[in-house]
Coordinates of C-alpha atoms in Angstrom, one line a residue:
Chain B
M105 CA 98.4 -73.3 4.9
D106 CA 101.9 -74.9 5.0
V107 CA 103.6 -71.5 4.9
R108 CA 107.1 -73.0 4.6
A109 CA 106.1 -75.0 1.5
E110 CA 104.4 -71.9 0.0
I111 CA 107.4 -69.7 0.6
E112 CA 109.7 -72.3 -1.0
K113 CA 107.4 -72.6 -4.1
R114 CA 107.1 -68.8 -4.5
T115 CA 110.8 -68.3 -3.9
G116 CA 111.5 -70.6 -6.9
E117 CA 109.1 -68.5 -9.0
I118 CA 110.7 -65.3 -7.9
E119 CA 114.2 -66.7 -8.7
R120 CA 113.0 -67.3 -12.2
V121 CA 111.6 -63.8 -12.6
I122 CA 114.9 -62.3 -11.3
A123 CA 117.0 -64.5 -13.5
S124 CA 115.0 -63.5 -16.6
Y125 CA 116.0 -59.8 -16.0
L126 CA 119.7 -60.4 -15.4
P127 CA 122.0 -59.4 -18.3
P128 CA 123.4 -62.1 -20.6
E129 CA 127.2 -62.6 -20.0
E130 CA 128.7 -61.7 -23.3
G131 CA 130.9 -59.2 -25.1
Y132 CA 133.9 -57.3 -23.8
Q133 CA 131.9 -56.5 -20.6
K134 CA 131.5 -60.2 -19.8
T135 CA 133.3 -60.0 -16.5
V136 CA 131.2 -57.2 -14.9
M137 CA 128.1 -59.1 -16.1
E138 CA 129.4 -62.3 -14.4
A139 CA 130.1 -60.3 -11.2
M140 CA 126.6 -58.8 -11.2
N141 CA 125.0 -62.2 -11.7
Y142 CA 127.2 -63.9 -9.2
S143 CA 126.2 -61.3 -6.6
V144 CA 122.5 -61.5 -7.3
S145 CA 122.5 -65.3 -7.5
A146 CA 124.5 -65.7 -4.3
G147 CA 121.3 -66.4 -2.4
G148 CA 119.1 -64.5 0.0
K149 CA 115.5 -65.0 0.9
R150 CA 114.2 -62.8 -1.9
L151 CA 112.2 -61.2 0.8
R152 CA 111.8 -57.8 -0.8
P153 CA 110.5 -59.0 -4.2
M154 CA 108.2 -61.5 -2.3
L155 CA 106.7 -58.8 -0.1
M156 CA 106.4 -56.6 -3.2
Q157 CA 104.5 -59.2 -5.2
E158 CA 102.2 -60.2 -2.4
T159 CA 101.3 -56.6 -1.6
Y160 CA 100.6 -56.2 -5.3
R161 CA 98.3 -59.2 -5.2
L162 CA 96.7 -57.9 -2.0
F163 CA 95.4 -55.0 -3.9
G164 CA 94.2 -57.1 -6.8
G165 CA 97.3 -56.7 -9.0
S166 CA 97.7 -59.6 -11.5
G167 CA 99.9 -58.2 -14.3
R168 CA 103.5 -58.6 -15.2
V169 CA 104.3 -54.9 -14.6
I170 CA 105.4 -55.8 -11.1
E171 CA 108.2 -58.1 -12.4
P172 CA 110.8 -55.5 -13.5
F173 CA 110.3 -53.8 -10.1
M174 CA 110.8 -57.1 -8.3
A175 CA 114.1 -57.6 -10.1
A176 CA 115.1 -54.0 -9.6
I177 CA 114.6 -54.0 -5.8
E178 CA 116.7 -57.2 -5.5
M179 CA 119.4 -55.6 -7.6
I180 CA 119.4 -52.5 -5.3
H181 CA 119.5 -54.7 -2.2
T182 CA 122.3 -56.7 -3.7
Y183 CA 124.4 -53.7 -4.8
S184 CA 124.2 -52.4 -1.2
L185 CA 125.6 -55.7 0.1
V186 CA 128.4 -55.8 -2.5
H187 CA 129.5 -52.3 -1.5
D188 CA 128.9 -53.0 2.3
D189 CA 131.3 -56.0 2.0
L190 CA 134.2 -53.9 0.5
P191 CA 137.4 -53.6 2.4
A192 CA 136.8 -49.9 3.2
M193 CA 133.4 -50.7 4.6
D194 CA 132.7 -54.0 6.5
N195 CA 135.6 -55.8 4.9
D196 CA 133.8 -59.2 4.6
E197 CA 135.3 -62.1 2.6
Y198 CA 132.2 -64.3 3.0
R199 CA 128.5 -63.7 3.0
R200 CA 126.0 -66.6 3.5
G201 CA 128.9 -69.0 3.2
K202 CA 130.0 -67.8 -0.2
K203 CA 132.9 -65.6 -1.2
T204 CA 131.8 -61.9 -1.5
T205 CA 132.0 -60.3 -4.9
H206 CA 135.2 -58.3 -4.4
A207 CA 136.8 -61.4 -2.9
V208 CA 136.2 -63.2 -6.2
Y209 CA 136.6 -60.4 -8.7
G210 CA 138.9 -58.0 -7.0
E211 CA 138.1 -54.7 -5.3
A212 CA 137.9 -52.5 -8.4
M213 CA 135.5 -54.9 -10.0
G214 CA 133.5 -55.1 -6.8
I215 CA 133.0 -51.3 -6.8
L216 CA 132.1 -51.3 -10.5
A217 CA 129.8 -54.4 -10.2
G218 CA 127.9 -52.6 -7.4
D219 CA 127.6 -49.4 -9.5
A220 CA 126.5 -51.5 -12.5
L221 CA 123.8 -53.3 -10.4
L222 CA 122.4 -50.0 -9.1
N223 CA 122.3 -48.5 -12.5
Y224 CA 120.8 -51.7 -14.1
A225 CA 118.1 -51.7 -11.4
Y226 CA 116.8 -48.5 -13.1
E227 CA 117.3 -49.8 -16.6
T228 CA 115.3 -52.8 -15.5
A229 CA 112.5 -50.9 -13.8
F230 CA 112.0 -48.8 -16.9
R231 CA 111.0 -51.9 -18.7
A232 CA 107.7 -51.6 -16.9
F233 CA 106.7 -48.8 -19.3
A234 CA 106.7 -51.3 -22.2
L235 CA 104.6 -53.9 -20.2
E236 CA 101.8 -51.5 -19.1
P237 CA 102.2 -48.1 -20.9
E238 CA 99.0 -46.8 -19.4
N239 CA 99.5 -47.9 -15.8
P240 CA 99.5 -44.6 -13.8
G241 CA 101.4 -46.2 -11.0
I242 CA 104.7 -46.6 -12.8
V243 CA 106.0 -43.1 -12.4
P244 CA 105.1 -42.9 -8.7
A245 CA 106.6 -46.4 -8.2
L246 CA 109.9 -45.2 -9.8
R247 CA 109.9 -42.2 -7.5
I248 CA 109.5 -44.5 -4.5
L249 CA 112.2 -46.8 -5.7
A250 CA 114.7 -44.0 -6.0
R251 CA 113.8 -42.1 -2.9
K252 CA 113.9 -45.1 -0.6
A253 CA 117.2 -46.3 -2.0
G254 CA 118.9 -42.9 -1.8
I255 CA 120.0 -40.3 0.8
Y256 CA 116.4 -40.1 2.2
G257 CA 116.4 -43.9 2.5
M258 CA 119.0 -46.7 2.5
V259 CA 122.1 -44.9 1.5
G260 CA 121.2 -42.2 4.0
G261 CA 121.0 -44.8 6.8
Q262 CA 124.3 -46.4 5.7
T263 CA 126.1 -43.1 5.8
I264 CA 124.8 -42.2 9.3
D265 CA 125.9 -45.7 10.4
V266 CA 129.4 -45.4 8.9
E267 CA 129.9 -41.9 10.5
S268 CA 128.6 -43.0 13.9
E269 CA 131.1 -45.9 14.0
D270 CA 133.9 -43.5 13.2
T271 CA 132.9 -41.0 15.8
H272 CA 131.6 -43.5 18.4
D273 CA 128.7 -41.1 18.8
M274 CA 125.5 -43.1 18.9
T275 CA 122.3 -42.0 20.5
R276 CA 119.0 -43.9 20.7
E277 CA 117.3 -41.4 18.4
K278 CA 120.1 -41.7 15.8
L279 CA 120.0 -45.5 16.0
D280 CA 116.3 -45.4 15.3
V281 CA 116.9 -43.2 12.2
I282 CA 119.6 -45.6 11.0
Y283 CA 117.3 -48.7 11.4
R284 CA 114.4 -46.9 9.7
L285 CA 116.5 -45.9 6.8
K286 CA 119.1 -48.7 6.4
T287 CA 116.7 -51.6 6.8
G288 CA 113.2 -50.2 6.8
A289 CA 113.4 -48.1 3.7
L290 CA 113.8 -50.9 1.2
L291 CA 111.0 -52.9 2.9
E292 CA 108.8 -49.8 2.7
S293 CA 109.8 -49.4 -1.0
S294 CA 109.0 -53.1 -1.7
M295 CA 105.5 -53.1 -0.2
L296 CA 104.6 -49.6 -1.3
I297 CA 105.6 -50.2 -4.9
G298 CA 103.3 -53.3 -4.9
A299 CA 100.5 -51.2 -3.6
V300 CA 101.0 -48.3 -6.0
L301 CA 101.2 -50.5 -9.1
A302 CA 98.0 -52.3 -8.1
G303 CA 96.2 -49.0 -7.7
A304 CA 95.9 -48.8 -3.9
S305 CA 94.4 -45.5 -2.5
P306 CA 96.7 -43.0 -0.7
D307 CA 95.2 -44.1 2.7
E308 CA 95.9 -47.7 1.9
Q309 CA 99.4 -46.8 0.7
K310 CA 100.0 -45.1 4.1
I311 CA 99.0 -48.2 6.0
V312 CA 101.3 -50.4 3.9
E313 CA 104.2 -48.1 4.3
E314 CA 103.8 -47.8 8.1
S315 CA 103.4 -51.6 8.4
A316 CA 106.5 -52.2 6.3
G317 CA 108.5 -49.7 8.4
A318 CA 107.4 -51.4 11.6
L319 CA 108.3 -54.8 10.2
G320 CA 111.8 -53.5 9.3
L321 CA 112.3 -52.1 12.8
S322 CA 111.2 -55.3 14.5
F323 CA 113.6 -57.3 12.2
Q324 CA 116.4 -55.0 13.2
I325 CA 115.7 -55.3 16.9
E326 CA 115.4 -59.1 16.5
D327 CA 118.8 -59.0 14.8
D328 CA 120.3 -57.2 17.7
I329 CA 118.7 -59.6 20.2
L330 CA 120.1 -62.6 18.2
D331 CA 123.5 -61.0 18.2
V332 CA 123.5 -61.4 22.0
T333 CA 121.5 -64.7 22.4
G334 CA 121.5 -66.5 19.0
T335 CA 123.6 -69.0 17.2
T336 CA 125.9 -68.1 14.4
E337 CA 123.9 -70.3 12.0
V338 CA 120.7 -68.3 12.4
L339 CA 122.5 -65.0 12.4
G340 CA 124.9 -65.4 9.5
K341 CA 127.6 -63.6 11.4
P342 CA 129.6 -64.5 14.6
V343 CA 127.4 -64.1 17.7
G344 CA 128.5 -61.1 19.7
S345 CA 130.1 -59.4 16.8
D346 CA 128.3 -56.1 17.4
E347 CA 129.5 -56.1 21.0
K348 CA 133.0 -57.0 19.9
N349 CA 133.0 -54.2 17.4
H350 CA 131.7 -51.9 20.2
K351 CA 128.7 -51.2 18.2
A352 CA 125.8 -49.7 20.1
T353 CA 122.6 -51.6 19.3
Y354 CA 119.0 -51.5 20.4
V355 CA 119.9 -54.0 23.2
T356 CA 122.6 -51.6 24.4
F357 CA 120.1 -48.8 24.9
A358 CA 116.9 -50.8 26.0
G359 CA 118.3 -53.9 27.6
L360 CA 117.5 -57.4 26.5
N361 CA 114.1 -57.7 28.1
K362 CA 112.8 -54.4 26.9
A363 CA 114.2 -55.1 23.4
R364 CA 112.2 -58.4 23.3
E365 CA 109.1 -56.7 24.4
D366 CA 109.5 -53.9 21.8
A367 CA 110.2 -56.3 19.0
D368 CA 107.1 -58.3 19.9
R369 CA 104.9 -55.3 20.2
I370 CA 106.1 -53.6 17.0
S371 CA 105.8 -56.7 14.9
K372 CA 102.3 -57.5 16.2
W373 CA 101.3 -53.9 15.4
A374 CA 102.7 -54.2 11.9
I375 CA 100.5 -57.3 11.3
A376 CA 97.4 -55.9 12.9
H377 CA 97.9 -52.7 10.9
M378 CA 97.9 -54.7 7.6
E379 CA 94.9 -56.6 8.8
S380 CA 93.0 -53.4 9.3
L381 CA 92.9 -53.0 5.5
P382 CA 89.6 -53.8 3.8
V383 CA 91.5 -56.3 1.5
R384 CA 93.2 -59.5 2.6
N385 CA 96.0 -61.7 1.3
E386 CA 96.3 -64.7 3.7
F387 CA 99.7 -65.7 2.5
L388 CA 101.1 -62.2 3.0
I389 CA 100.0 -62.2 6.7
E390 CA 101.3 -65.7 7.2
L391 CA 104.6 -64.7 5.6
M392 CA 104.9 -61.6 7.9
I393 CA 104.2 -63.8 10.9
H394 CA 106.7 -66.4 9.7
L395 CA 109.4 -63.8 9.1
I396 CA 109.3 -62.2 12.5
G397 CA 111.9 -63.6 14.8
R398 CA 113.7 -65.5 12.0
E399 CA 116.8 -64.8 10.0
K400 CA 116.2 -62.4 7.1
Chain Q
M77 CA 130.5 -14.8 -31.9
D78 CA 132.9 -14.6 -29.0
V79 CA 132.7 -18.3 -28.2
R80 CA 134.8 -18.1 -25.0
A81 CA 132.6 -15.3 -23.5
E82 CA 129.4 -17.2 -24.6
I83 CA 130.7 -20.5 -23.0
E84 CA 131.5 -18.6 -19.8
K85 CA 128.1 -17.0 -19.6
R86 CA 126.3 -20.3 -20.3
T87 CA 128.5 -22.2 -17.8
G88 CA 127.3 -19.8 -15.1
E89 CA 123.7 -20.4 -16.0
I90 CA 124.3 -24.2 -16.0
E91 CA 126.0 -24.0 -12.6
R92 CA 122.9 -22.3 -11.2
V93 CA 120.6 -25.0 -12.7
I94 CA 122.8 -27.8 -11.3
A95 CA 123.0 -26.1 -7.9
S96 CA 119.2 -25.8 -7.7
Y97 CA 118.9 -29.6 -8.0
L98 CA 121.5 -30.5 -5.4
P99 CA 120.2 -31.7 -2.0
P100 CA 120.1 -29.3 1.0
E101 CA 122.7 -30.2 3.6
E102 CA 120.6 -31.1 6.6
G103 CA 119.5 -33.8 9.0
Y104 CA 121.5 -36.8 10.1
Q105 CA 122.5 -37.4 6.5
K106 CA 124.3 -34.1 6.3
T107 CA 127.7 -35.5 5.7
V108 CA 126.9 -37.5 2.6
M109 CA 125.0 -34.5 1.2
E110 CA 128.0 -32.4 1.8
A111 CA 130.2 -35.0 0.1
M112 CA 127.9 -35.2 -2.9
N113 CA 127.8 -31.4 -3.2
Y114 CA 131.5 -31.1 -2.7
S115 CA 132.1 -33.6 -5.5
V116 CA 129.7 -31.9 -8.0
S117 CA 130.8 -28.4 -7.1
A118 CA 134.5 -29.3 -7.5
G119 CA 134.6 -27.9 -11.0
G120 CA 134.6 -29.3 -14.5
K121 CA 133.5 -27.7 -17.7
R122 CA 129.8 -28.8 -17.4
L123 CA 130.4 -30.0 -20.9
R124 CA 127.7 -32.7 -20.8
P125 CA 124.9 -30.5 -19.6
M126 CA 125.9 -27.8 -22.0
L127 CA 125.9 -30.1 -25.0
M128 CA 122.5 -31.5 -23.8
Q129 CA 121.0 -28.1 -23.5
E130 CA 122.3 -26.9 -26.8
T131 CA 121.1 -30.0 -28.6
Y132 CA 117.7 -29.5 -27.0
R133 CA 117.7 -25.9 -28.3
L134 CA 118.9 -27.1 -31.8
F135 CA 115.6 -29.0 -32.2
G136 CA 113.5 -26.1 -30.8
G137 CA 113.4 -27.1 -27.2
S138 CA 112.6 -24.2 -24.9
G139 CA 111.1 -25.7 -21.7
R140 CA 112.6 -26.5 -18.3
V141 CA 112.1 -30.2 -18.7
I142 CA 115.7 -30.4 -19.8
E143 CA 117.0 -29.1 -16.5
P144 CA 116.6 -32.2 -14.3
F145 CA 118.3 -34.2 -17.0
M146 CA 121.2 -31.7 -17.2
A147 CA 121.7 -32.0 -13.4
A148 CA 121.3 -35.8 -13.6
I149 CA 124.0 -36.3 -16.3
E150 CA 126.4 -34.1 -14.3
M151 CA 125.7 -36.2 -11.2
I152 CA 126.4 -39.4 -13.1
H153 CA 129.6 -38.0 -14.6
T154 CA 130.6 -36.9 -11.1
Y155 CA 129.9 -40.2 -9.4
S156 CA 132.0 -42.0 -12.0
L157 CA 134.9 -39.6 -11.1
V158 CA 134.4 -40.1 -7.4
H159 CA 134.6 -43.9 -7.7
D160 CA 137.4 -43.7 -10.3
D161 CA 139.5 -41.8 -7.8
L162 CA 139.2 -44.4 -5.0
P163 CA 142.3 -46.2 -3.7
A164 CA 141.2 -49.5 -5.3
M165 CA 140.8 -47.7 -8.7
D166 CA 143.1 -44.9 -9.8
N167 CA 144.0 -43.9 -6.2
D168 CA 144.0 -40.2 -6.9
E169 CA 144.2 -37.7 -4.0
Y170 CA 143.7 -34.6 -6.2
R171 CA 141.5 -33.8 -9.2
R172 CA 141.6 -30.4 -10.9
G173 CA 143.8 -29.2 -8.1
K174 CA 141.2 -30.0 -5.4
K175 CA 141.3 -33.0 -2.9
T176 CA 139.2 -35.9 -4.2
T177 CA 136.0 -36.8 -2.3
H178 CA 137.5 -39.8 -0.5
A179 CA 140.6 -37.8 0.4
V180 CA 138.3 -35.4 2.2
Y181 CA 135.6 -37.6 3.6
G182 CA 137.3 -41.0 3.9
E183 CA 137.1 -44.0 1.7
A184 CA 133.8 -45.5 3.0
M185 CA 132.0 -42.1 2.6
G186 CA 133.6 -41.8 -0.9
I187 CA 132.0 -45.0 -1.9
L188 CA 128.7 -44.1 -0.4
A189 CA 128.7 -40.5 -1.8
G190 CA 129.3 -42.0 -5.3
D191 CA 126.4 -44.4 -4.8
A192 CA 124.2 -41.6 -3.5
L193 CA 125.0 -39.4 -6.5
L194 CA 124.2 -42.1 -9.0
N195 CA 120.9 -42.8 -7.2
Y196 CA 120.1 -39.1 -6.8
A197 CA 120.7 -38.7 -10.6
Y198 CA 117.6 -40.8 -11.1
E199 CA 115.6 -39.1 -8.3
T200 CA 116.4 -35.9 -10.1
A201 CA 115.6 -37.0 -13.6
F202 CA 112.2 -38.2 -12.4
R203 CA 111.3 -34.6 -11.6
A204 CA 110.9 -34.1 -15.4
F205 CA 107.5 -35.8 -15.1
A206 CA 106.2 -33.1 -12.9
L207 CA 107.5 -30.3 -15.3
E208 CA 106.0 -31.7 -18.5
P209 CA 103.7 -34.6 -17.7
E210 CA 102.7 -34.9 -21.4
N211 CA 106.2 -34.9 -23.0
P212 CA 106.5 -38.2 -24.8
G213 CA 110.3 -37.9 -24.7
I214 CA 110.8 -38.4 -21.0
V215 CA 110.6 -42.1 -20.9
P216 CA 112.9 -42.6 -23.9
A217 CA 115.2 -40.0 -22.3
L218 CA 115.3 -42.0 -19.1
R219 CA 116.1 -45.2 -21.0
I220 CA 119.0 -43.5 -22.8
L221 CA 120.2 -42.0 -19.5
A222 CA 120.3 -45.5 -17.8
R223 CA 121.6 -47.5 -20.8
K224 CA 124.5 -45.1 -21.6
A225 CA 125.6 -45.0 -18.0
G226 CA 125.5 -48.7 -17.4
I227 CA 127.1 -51.9 -18.6
Y228 CA 126.3 -51.1 -22.2
G229 CA 127.8 -47.7 -21.7
M230 CA 130.1 -46.0 -19.3
V231 CA 130.4 -48.7 -16.6
G232 CA 130.9 -51.3 -19.3
G233 CA 133.9 -49.2 -20.6
Q234 CA 135.3 -48.8 -17.1
T235 CA 135.2 -52.5 -16.4
I236 CA 136.9 -53.4 -19.7
D237 CA 139.6 -50.8 -18.9
V238 CA 140.2 -52.1 -15.4
E239 CA 140.4 -55.7 -16.6
S240 CA 142.8 -54.9 -19.4
E241 CA 145.1 -53.1 -17.1
D242 CA 145.1 -56.1 -14.8
T243 CA 145.8 -58.6 -17.6
H244 CA 148.0 -56.2 -19.8
D245 CA 145.9 -57.5 -22.6
M246 CA 145.0 -54.6 -24.8
T247 CA 144.1 -54.7 -28.5
R248 CA 143.3 -51.9 -30.8
E249 CA 139.7 -53.1 -31.2
K250 CA 139.3 -53.3 -27.4
L251 CA 140.7 -49.9 -26.9
D252 CA 138.2 -48.6 -29.4
V253 CA 135.3 -50.2 -27.4
I254 CA 136.7 -48.7 -24.2
Y255 CA 136.8 -45.2 -25.7
R256 CA 133.4 -45.5 -27.2
L257 CA 131.9 -46.7 -23.9
K258 CA 133.9 -45.0 -21.2
T259 CA 134.0 -41.5 -22.8
G260 CA 131.7 -41.6 -25.7
A261 CA 128.6 -43.0 -24.0
L262 CA 127.9 -40.1 -21.7
L263 CA 128.4 -37.6 -24.6
E264 CA 126.0 -39.6 -26.7
S265 CA 123.6 -39.7 -23.8
S266 CA 123.8 -35.9 -23.3
M267 CA 123.2 -34.9 -26.9
L268 CA 120.7 -37.6 -27.6
I269 CA 118.6 -36.7 -24.5
G270 CA 118.5 -33.1 -25.7
A271 CA 117.3 -34.2 -29.1
V272 CA 114.7 -36.7 -27.7
L273 CA 113.2 -34.2 -25.3
A274 CA 112.8 -31.6 -28.0
G275 CA 111.1 -34.1 -30.3
A276 CA 113.8 -34.8 -32.9
S277 CA 112.9 -37.6 -35.4
P278 CA 114.6 -41.0 -35.2
D279 CA 116.8 -40.0 -38.2
E280 CA 117.9 -36.8 -36.5
Q281 CA 118.5 -38.7 -33.3
K282 CA 120.8 -41.1 -35.2
I283 CA 122.9 -38.3 -36.6
V284 CA 123.2 -36.6 -33.2
E285 CA 124.2 -39.9 -31.5
E286 CA 126.8 -40.6 -34.2
S287 CA 128.3 -37.1 -34.0
A288 CA 128.5 -37.3 -30.2
G289 CA 130.2 -40.6 -30.4
A290 CA 132.7 -39.3 -32.9
L291 CA 133.3 -36.2 -30.7
G292 CA 134.0 -38.5 -27.7
L293 CA 136.4 -40.6 -29.7
S294 CA 138.3 -37.5 -31.0
F295 CA 138.5 -36.2 -27.4
Q296 CA 140.0 -39.4 -26.2
I297 CA 142.6 -39.5 -29.0
E298 CA 143.5 -35.9 -28.3
D299 CA 143.9 -36.9 -24.6
D300 CA 146.3 -39.6 -25.6
I301 CA 148.3 -37.2 -27.9
L302 CA 148.5 -34.6 -25.1
D303 CA 149.8 -37.3 -22.7
V304 CA 152.8 -37.6 -25.0
T305 CA 153.2 -34.0 -26.1
G306 CA 151.2 -31.7 -23.8
T307 CA 151.8 -29.8 -20.6
T308 CA 150.5 -30.9 -17.2
E309 CA 148.5 -27.8 -16.9
V310 CA 146.4 -28.5 -20.0
L311 CA 146.1 -32.2 -19.3
G312 CA 145.3 -32.1 -15.6
K313 CA 147.5 -35.1 -14.9
P314 CA 151.3 -35.6 -15.2
V315 CA 152.5 -35.7 -18.8
G316 CA 153.5 -39.2 -19.8
S317 CA 151.5 -40.8 -17.0
D318 CA 149.9 -43.3 -19.4
E319 CA 153.3 -44.4 -20.6
K320 CA 154.6 -44.6 -17.1
N321 CA 151.7 -46.8 -16.2
H322 CA 152.4 -49.0 -19.2
K323 CA 149.0 -48.1 -20.5
A324 CA 148.4 -48.8 -24.1
T325 CA 146.8 -45.8 -25.8
Y326 CA 145.7 -44.8 -29.3
V327 CA 149.2 -43.4 -29.8
T328 CA 150.8 -46.7 -28.9
F329 CA 148.8 -48.5 -31.7
A330 CA 148.6 -45.8 -34.4
G331 CA 151.8 -43.7 -33.7
L332 CA 151.7 -39.9 -33.1
N333 CA 151.2 -38.7 -36.6
K334 CA 148.4 -41.1 -37.5
A335 CA 146.7 -40.3 -34.2
R336 CA 146.8 -36.6 -35.0
E337 CA 145.4 -37.3 -38.5
D338 CA 142.6 -39.5 -37.1
A339 CA 141.6 -37.0 -34.3
D340 CA 141.5 -34.3 -36.9
R341 CA 139.5 -36.4 -39.4
I342 CA 137.0 -37.8 -36.8
S343 CA 136.3 -34.4 -35.2
K344 CA 135.8 -32.7 -38.6
W345 CA 133.4 -35.5 -39.5
A346 CA 131.5 -35.1 -36.2
I347 CA 130.9 -31.4 -37.0
A348 CA 130.1 -31.9 -40.6
H349 CA 127.6 -34.6 -39.6
M350 CA 125.8 -32.2 -37.2
E351 CA 125.9 -29.5 -40.0
S352 CA 124.1 -32.0 -42.3
L353 CA 120.9 -31.6 -40.1
P354 CA 118.1 -29.4 -41.5
V355 CA 118.3 -27.3 -38.2
R356 CA 121.2 -25.2 -36.9
N357 CA 122.4 -23.9 -33.6
E358 CA 125.4 -21.7 -34.3
F359 CA 126.7 -21.8 -30.7
L360 CA 126.6 -25.6 -30.6
I361 CA 128.8 -25.8 -33.7
E362 CA 131.2 -23.2 -32.4
L363 CA 131.3 -25.0 -29.1
M364 CA 132.2 -28.3 -30.7
I365 CA 134.9 -26.6 -32.8
H366 CA 136.2 -24.9 -29.6
L367 CA 136.3 -28.1 -27.6
I368 CA 138.2 -30.2 -30.1
G369 CA 141.9 -30.2 -29.2
R370 CA 141.3 -28.6 -25.8
E371 CA 141.2 -29.9 -22.3
K372 CA 137.8 -31.4 -21.4

């Protein structure tokens, strides 16, 4: 399998799905709609919808009920970036080489466009009920979507991160929680929603969630390693920026060699754990292997 | 009926319902949970949950399925205030005599606490499925909740408002849209969700939605009138602050006398429209009469 070519092809398909769920830019609210669409269209690997769709396929899913959830998870991911980039947060003018949303539309509109995207994610996900009214996985999928995005997931991780930076009070345990919530939760959400909508059993769901969590943790450790060793091109932010910001990372606590060992071990475990399932999606495994150690 | 005493009694009951749906303050995420609970507990008339519950009762609703939605609408209303108060928006340090959320917890936490509340509103509303799994109104109620809070509702109104202030480009038609979306949409949401969860017919839902929209519009016109004539105590912001901010209001376009006439006519219509329904909730009518012309 030429995994790069396959990823490219599927990314194109996912882009079309996401675009079909974005709001038309019309009426008095045109500007916020433009700001939402600008933010979502600004790039990214569409990793979360891709993992969601492939996990759905892994468990035999073949309907369109997954599509509103694919769009919704990307909207939630995007809103978190829009708010992260705000002056009161990371204060970034550029992301992936493009101006950030508040840099283009102003700070007030940046806040509101983020709010609008988060809310529209739910409006979008609710469209699943019209596609498969009898699918018993929709309500559980909605619960997962909300929980993993909220205080027990992504937002929880962001707030611990913000607070730790203010107080310069980081411990290894706290860092682990931040990584699991801030990065891991949306990956768990993506893969778990795919499994649930395709009717995976509770045991299968558990394996998927654990693998996704491990994948997220290995991504985050890789990111910390790249911050020390990598190039700005791969990393998307200046090399050494964490160190410059006096930000404690996995490398700070474990050292570079141990961090590399751990990232390798955790990512291999994530893949082996997925391979322990009685079902198999070759592309999903290839995708996970491909993603490890690369930019996200 | 002693409407003031009734309102006070029911507000107490609603406070207890809302409090029961707020997150416990524990774990590494303790601070954001405190910020969320601080924001929600900072007061307010609980007008939206009260209108929701009374409309639910109007159509014979007597279950607890309404409660997560009552908490959710208050969380959505609160998140919008938390973000409205941010430095990049209205930059308010006080609301209802208490420090605003970002003034207490910092700007980054203010943004995240607002995000967390919006997301938690959906987490909370989804608990309705566990309370009445067979209630066919839950999915429609969720759709209403999301639509009226988003770009076709409250957030849409906020963005038009923000943009008009920047460009000093206000028309009477645009002001009408802002009022209908920014203030009206959540009142429509509140009353409509009550009706839908109690099984009201489409015709009845239409009347409820129209009445709620008219109520919101009359509130907003009253607010503009009070900005010119009122006392700071009633208004909760300095008298004349709209004028000082060169903000075009209903009074700017219609003049004070016509504004008074319109507010009176629209609010009377809202009540008469509700009274045209074949069902009756005496307290709801008394509440609407009481609310008109008073602080919200």
